[in-house]
XYZ file of C-alpha atoms in Angstrom:
326
model
C 35.967 18.657 50.393
C 35.969 22.381 51.053
C 39.750 22.316 51.511
C 40.174 20.518 48.170
C 38.021 23.125 46.420
C 40.027 25.901 47.988
C 43.259 24.210 46.944
C 42.093 23.773 43.364
C 40.877 27.371 43.265
C 44.249 28.531 44.548
C 46.104 26.584 41.886
C 43.840 27.936 39.151
C 44.307 31.495 40.351
C 48.068 31.011 40.471
C 48.165 29.573 36.936
C 46.034 32.466 35.626
C 48.335 34.977 37.312
C 51.405 33.367 35.744
C 49.643 33.267 32.364
C 48.644 36.905 32.733
C 52.282 37.825 33.450
C 53.264 35.979 30.229
C 50.564 37.790 28.240
C 51.797 41.166 29.488
C 55.072 40.392 27.774
C 58.569 41.689 28.408
C 59.277 45.104 29.803
C 61.795 47.722 28.759
C 64.692 47.330 31.184
C 66.533 50.517 30.405
C 66.715 53.175 33.113
C 68.169 55.744 30.722
C 67.437 59.342 31.513
C 66.597 61.758 28.691
C 67.242 65.207 30.179
C 68.093 67.621 27.379
C 66.612 65.310 24.752
C 63.551 66.027 22.563
C 61.100 63.337 21.404
C 58.216 63.426 18.932
C 55.363 60.958 19.430
C 52.724 60.895 16.653
C 49.235 59.680 17.389
C 45.517 60.138 17.099
C 44.698 62.634 19.829
C 42.142 60.389 21.593
C 44.945 57.906 22.206
C 46.405 60.575 24.466
C 43.131 61.972 25.893
C 40.918 58.909 26.320
C 41.580 56.134 28.764
C 39.171 53.915 26.826
C 41.241 54.021 23.652
C 44.438 52.183 22.867
C 46.580 54.749 24.696
C 49.934 53.352 23.557
C 51.012 56.807 22.449
C 49.986 58.273 25.760
C 51.779 55.575 27.755
C 54.875 56.067 25.626
C 54.795 59.822 26.056
C 54.303 59.564 29.826
C 57.278 57.248 30.245
C 59.592 59.380 28.087
C 58.512 62.558 29.928
C 59.252 60.857 33.257
C 62.759 60.164 31.972
C 63.266 63.900 31.491
C 62.651 64.312 27.794
C 60.876 67.220 26.147
C 57.943 65.456 24.530
C 56.083 66.795 21.491
C 52.622 65.302 21.055
C 52.057 65.402 17.310
C 48.345 64.927 16.679
C 45.572 66.135 14.396
C 42.892 67.630 16.624
C 44.024 71.016 17.947
C 40.843 71.496 20.063
C 41.823 68.660 22.376
C 45.539 69.465 22.325
C 45.489 71.162 25.717
C 43.712 68.229 27.322
C 46.245 65.758 25.911
C 49.164 67.817 27.226
C 47.525 68.172 30.638
C 46.999 64.421 30.969
C 50.562 63.506 30.003
C 51.954 66.265 32.252
C 49.876 65.027 35.169
C 50.720 61.349 34.732
C 54.448 61.979 34.161
C 54.958 64.782 36.637
C 56.718 66.778 33.896
C 55.673 70.134 32.507
C 57.989 69.727 29.475
C 55.199 68.331 27.262
C 53.727 70.309 24.370
C 51.225 69.829 21.534
C 51.934 70.490 17.882
C 49.271 69.955 15.184
C 49.949 67.178 12.665
C 47.452 65.530 10.303
C 49.167 62.579 8.677
C 46.295 62.318 6.161
C 47.528 65.573 4.638
C 51.012 65.875 3.125
C 50.566 69.670 3.392
C 50.032 69.329 7.127
C 53.084 67.091 7.434
C 55.233 69.719 5.693
C 53.736 72.490 7.829
C 54.448 70.527 11.015
C 58.072 69.858 10.006
C 58.630 73.489 9.074
C 57.228 74.739 12.410
C 59.143 72.155 14.401
C 62.450 72.912 12.760
C 61.978 76.634 13.366
C 60.985 76.344 17.023
C 62.888 73.308 18.369
C 66.665 73.011 18.518
C 66.870 69.211 18.960
C 65.283 66.004 17.809
C 66.704 62.884 19.449
C 63.884 60.343 19.061
C 61.086 60.223 16.470
C 58.331 57.764 17.269
C 56.026 57.041 14.346
C 53.198 55.718 16.481
C 49.989 56.917 14.754
C 47.870 54.481 12.765
C 44.343 53.976 11.481
C 42.330 50.858 10.758
C 39.526 52.028 8.519
C 38.796 52.743 4.909
C 38.810 56.282 3.611
C 40.721 58.753 1.464
C 43.412 61.256 2.432
C 43.420 64.903 1.485
C 45.776 63.953 -1.331
C 43.452 61.299 -2.769
C 45.352 58.279 -1.403
C 43.965 55.343 0.505
C 43.682 56.361 4.140
C 45.564 53.451 5.650
C 48.421 53.718 3.152
C 48.490 57.476 3.480
C 48.445 57.690 7.305
C 50.177 54.472 8.345
C 53.011 54.704 5.826
C 53.268 57.753 3.548
C 52.658 60.465 6.147
C 55.328 58.995 8.405
C 57.651 58.467 5.403
C 57.463 62.165 4.531
C 57.690 63.289 8.167
C 60.791 61.158 8.756
C 62.539 62.457 5.639
C 61.813 66.081 6.459
C 63.299 65.679 9.940
C 66.273 63.496 8.995
C 68.817 66.318 8.924
C 67.907 67.421 12.441
C 68.128 63.790 13.671
C 71.568 63.518 12.105
C 72.679 66.800 13.748
C 71.572 65.441 17.149
C 73.041 61.940 16.693
C 73.103 59.435 18.235
C 69.358 59.470 17.583
C 66.615 56.968 16.792
C 63.523 56.517 14.621
C 60.940 54.051 15.906
C 57.986 52.982 13.739
C 55.080 51.043 15.234
C 54.050 48.246 12.857
C 52.146 45.022 13.703
C 52.546 41.270 13.409
C 49.793 41.613 10.808
C 52.507 42.680 8.348
C 52.855 38.905 7.863
C 49.565 38.974 5.949
C 50.538 41.915 3.776
C 51.687 41.986 0.169
C 52.609 44.989 -1.943
C 51.049 45.080 -5.425
C 52.424 48.233 -7.034
C 50.036 47.943 -9.988
C 47.124 48.128 -7.576
C 48.721 51.121 -5.876
C 49.186 52.852 -9.197
C 45.547 52.285 -10.167
C 43.725 52.743 -6.848
C 46.211 54.856 -4.783
C 46.161 52.056 -2.202
C 47.603 48.540 -1.971
C 44.140 46.977 -1.904
C 40.477 47.645 -2.640
C 37.155 46.741 -1.072
C 35.003 47.536 1.955
C 34.511 44.018 3.387
C 35.956 42.965 6.737
C 38.528 40.805 4.930
C 39.475 43.581 2.519
C 39.986 46.138 5.276
C 42.068 43.621 7.223
C 44.274 42.954 4.173
C 44.732 46.681 3.381
C 45.759 47.343 6.948
C 48.222 44.456 6.793
C 49.703 45.882 3.565
C 50.300 49.196 5.327
C 52.006 47.475 8.238
C 54.295 45.633 5.830
C 55.174 49.053 4.393
C 56.322 50.033 7.924
C 58.710 47.099 8.158
C 60.074 47.569 4.630
C 60.451 51.324 5.140
C 62.557 50.697 8.255
C 64.598 48.041 6.440
C 65.488 50.468 3.600
C 65.902 53.471 5.939
C 68.576 51.638 7.930
C 70.625 51.146 4.764
C 70.411 54.827 3.917
C 71.401 55.832 7.469
C 74.578 53.768 7.643
C 77.459 55.856 9.012
C 75.188 58.620 10.360
C 74.790 57.302 13.942
C 70.974 57.476 13.428
C 69.329 54.102 13.907
C 65.810 52.878 13.191
C 63.548 50.056 14.275
C 60.058 48.727 13.553
C 57.970 46.774 16.031
C 54.835 44.942 17.031
C 53.436 46.368 20.274
C 51.295 43.341 21.051
C 47.535 42.762 20.994
C 46.082 45.518 23.139
C 43.022 45.014 25.344
C 41.140 48.189 24.395
C 41.766 47.659 20.679
C 39.800 44.423 20.611
C 36.253 45.711 20.978
C 36.462 49.224 19.552
C 34.529 48.544 16.353
C 32.140 45.857 17.643
C 28.503 46.086 18.651
C 27.462 46.355 22.293
C 26.635 42.646 22.756
C 29.943 41.537 21.233
C 31.854 43.952 23.446
C 30.180 42.514 26.559
C 30.942 38.936 25.547
C 34.548 39.602 24.686
C 35.454 41.929 27.541
C 36.553 39.166 29.982
C 38.506 37.396 27.235
C 40.275 40.652 26.359
C 41.148 41.236 30.017
C 42.814 37.866 30.236
C 44.527 37.424 26.876
C 45.411 40.985 25.780
C 47.951 43.518 26.996
C 47.038 46.771 28.763
C 48.336 50.010 27.254
C 51.364 50.235 29.573
C 52.485 46.748 28.527
C 51.754 47.639 24.912
C 54.198 50.554 25.061
C 57.145 48.536 26.317
C 58.600 47.458 22.974
C 58.304 51.019 21.631
C 60.215 52.236 24.678
C 62.785 49.460 24.298
C 63.515 50.525 20.744
C 63.621 54.204 21.750
C 65.961 54.034 24.762
C 67.491 50.595 25.271
C 71.266 50.713 25.207
C 73.290 48.382 22.979
C 70.802 47.736 20.130
C 72.410 50.101 17.613
C 73.795 47.174 15.608
C 70.219 45.961 15.094
C 69.168 49.030 13.148
C 66.545 48.217 10.520
C 65.306 45.156 12.398
C 61.816 44.249 13.614
C 61.074 43.853 17.358
C 58.369 42.286 19.516
C 58.292 41.750 23.272
C 61.440 43.874 23.625
C 63.497 41.498 21.483
C 64.518 41.370 17.844
C 62.476 38.929 15.788
C 62.938 37.112 12.536
C 60.687 38.219 9.675
C 59.584 36.529 6.474
C 61.550 37.031 3.280
C 58.937 39.493 1.919
C 59.546 41.785 4.926
C 63.264 42.072 4.160
C 63.143 42.056 0.385
C 65.711 44.627 -0.723
C 64.213 45.177 -4.145
C 60.667 45.682 -2.855
C 61.866 47.951 -0.037
C 63.820 50.100 -2.522
C 60.824 50.303 -4.877
C 58.513 51.271 -2.033
C 60.946 54.035 -1.093
C 61.174 55.363 -4.635
C 57.375 55.241 -5.173
C 56.877 56.967 -1.813
C 59.345 59.697 -2.760
C 57.403 60.339 -5.945
C 54.031 60.503 -4.175
C 55.453 62.900 -1.616
C 57.156 65.091 -4.180
C 60.624 64.385 -2.781
C 62.148 62.923 -6.004
């Protein structure tokens, strides 16, 4: 009887280990070195500093620094900038990691960051639009926070740095989206009226508004690829996967305790969550897939609304107007 129990336990453990490997998803297979290359990774600073937060930005920065790149951590909170740099330097073994202040909720800050970067840095080889928020609020410019940070701030940043990316080609632009873009829809009348693609404070409303912003990421990349044809600059959007530490961040203490073991089994850790970003940033041979959407280190099909040429073009034109680029 005891032997049967041990056998069953062994089988269960083996199955769980195999399942856990599947949940972790594919890994970036490229061994490319990035010596002499410069990378920008945007992100909320606590994603670099805190081990309890999502940490995808930090995991991405660490990997790229290990490959020899000069890594710019572009984040809002200057006070913690030194701590973020120290952590990435320690984990990567590279001293070529620096902090530059960037608040994506302020178009003025985005312009200031770009101006400073272009004056002080000779190269830009990879731009990783990693930062994102999942909460209601208003930007400095009076826009919805999720639309402003998740899409418009990165839209302006990318456009201001495009010439440098072209000068350093072949180069890449990687924008972190989410599978939740499937639930998004862009109502430009709502945007015109409310400065956001949705309204409301309920759980469902916030979810929908976040999804709208993630659809913006995919459509932005779709349109950007068209505009970059012939430049040797390529761009990709992606879903990083459901990340363990994201699950319980906004829940009460009891809910966090109940869901912690489920999260540990079914959700990726931050290193696994960074793999598709890294794949899009460094994997050789994907240049022909510019403008496409990736998940688990592979290109994925998207719904018609996520590759709608007319909507993508309109989003671009509206974004240009809101940023003062048109």
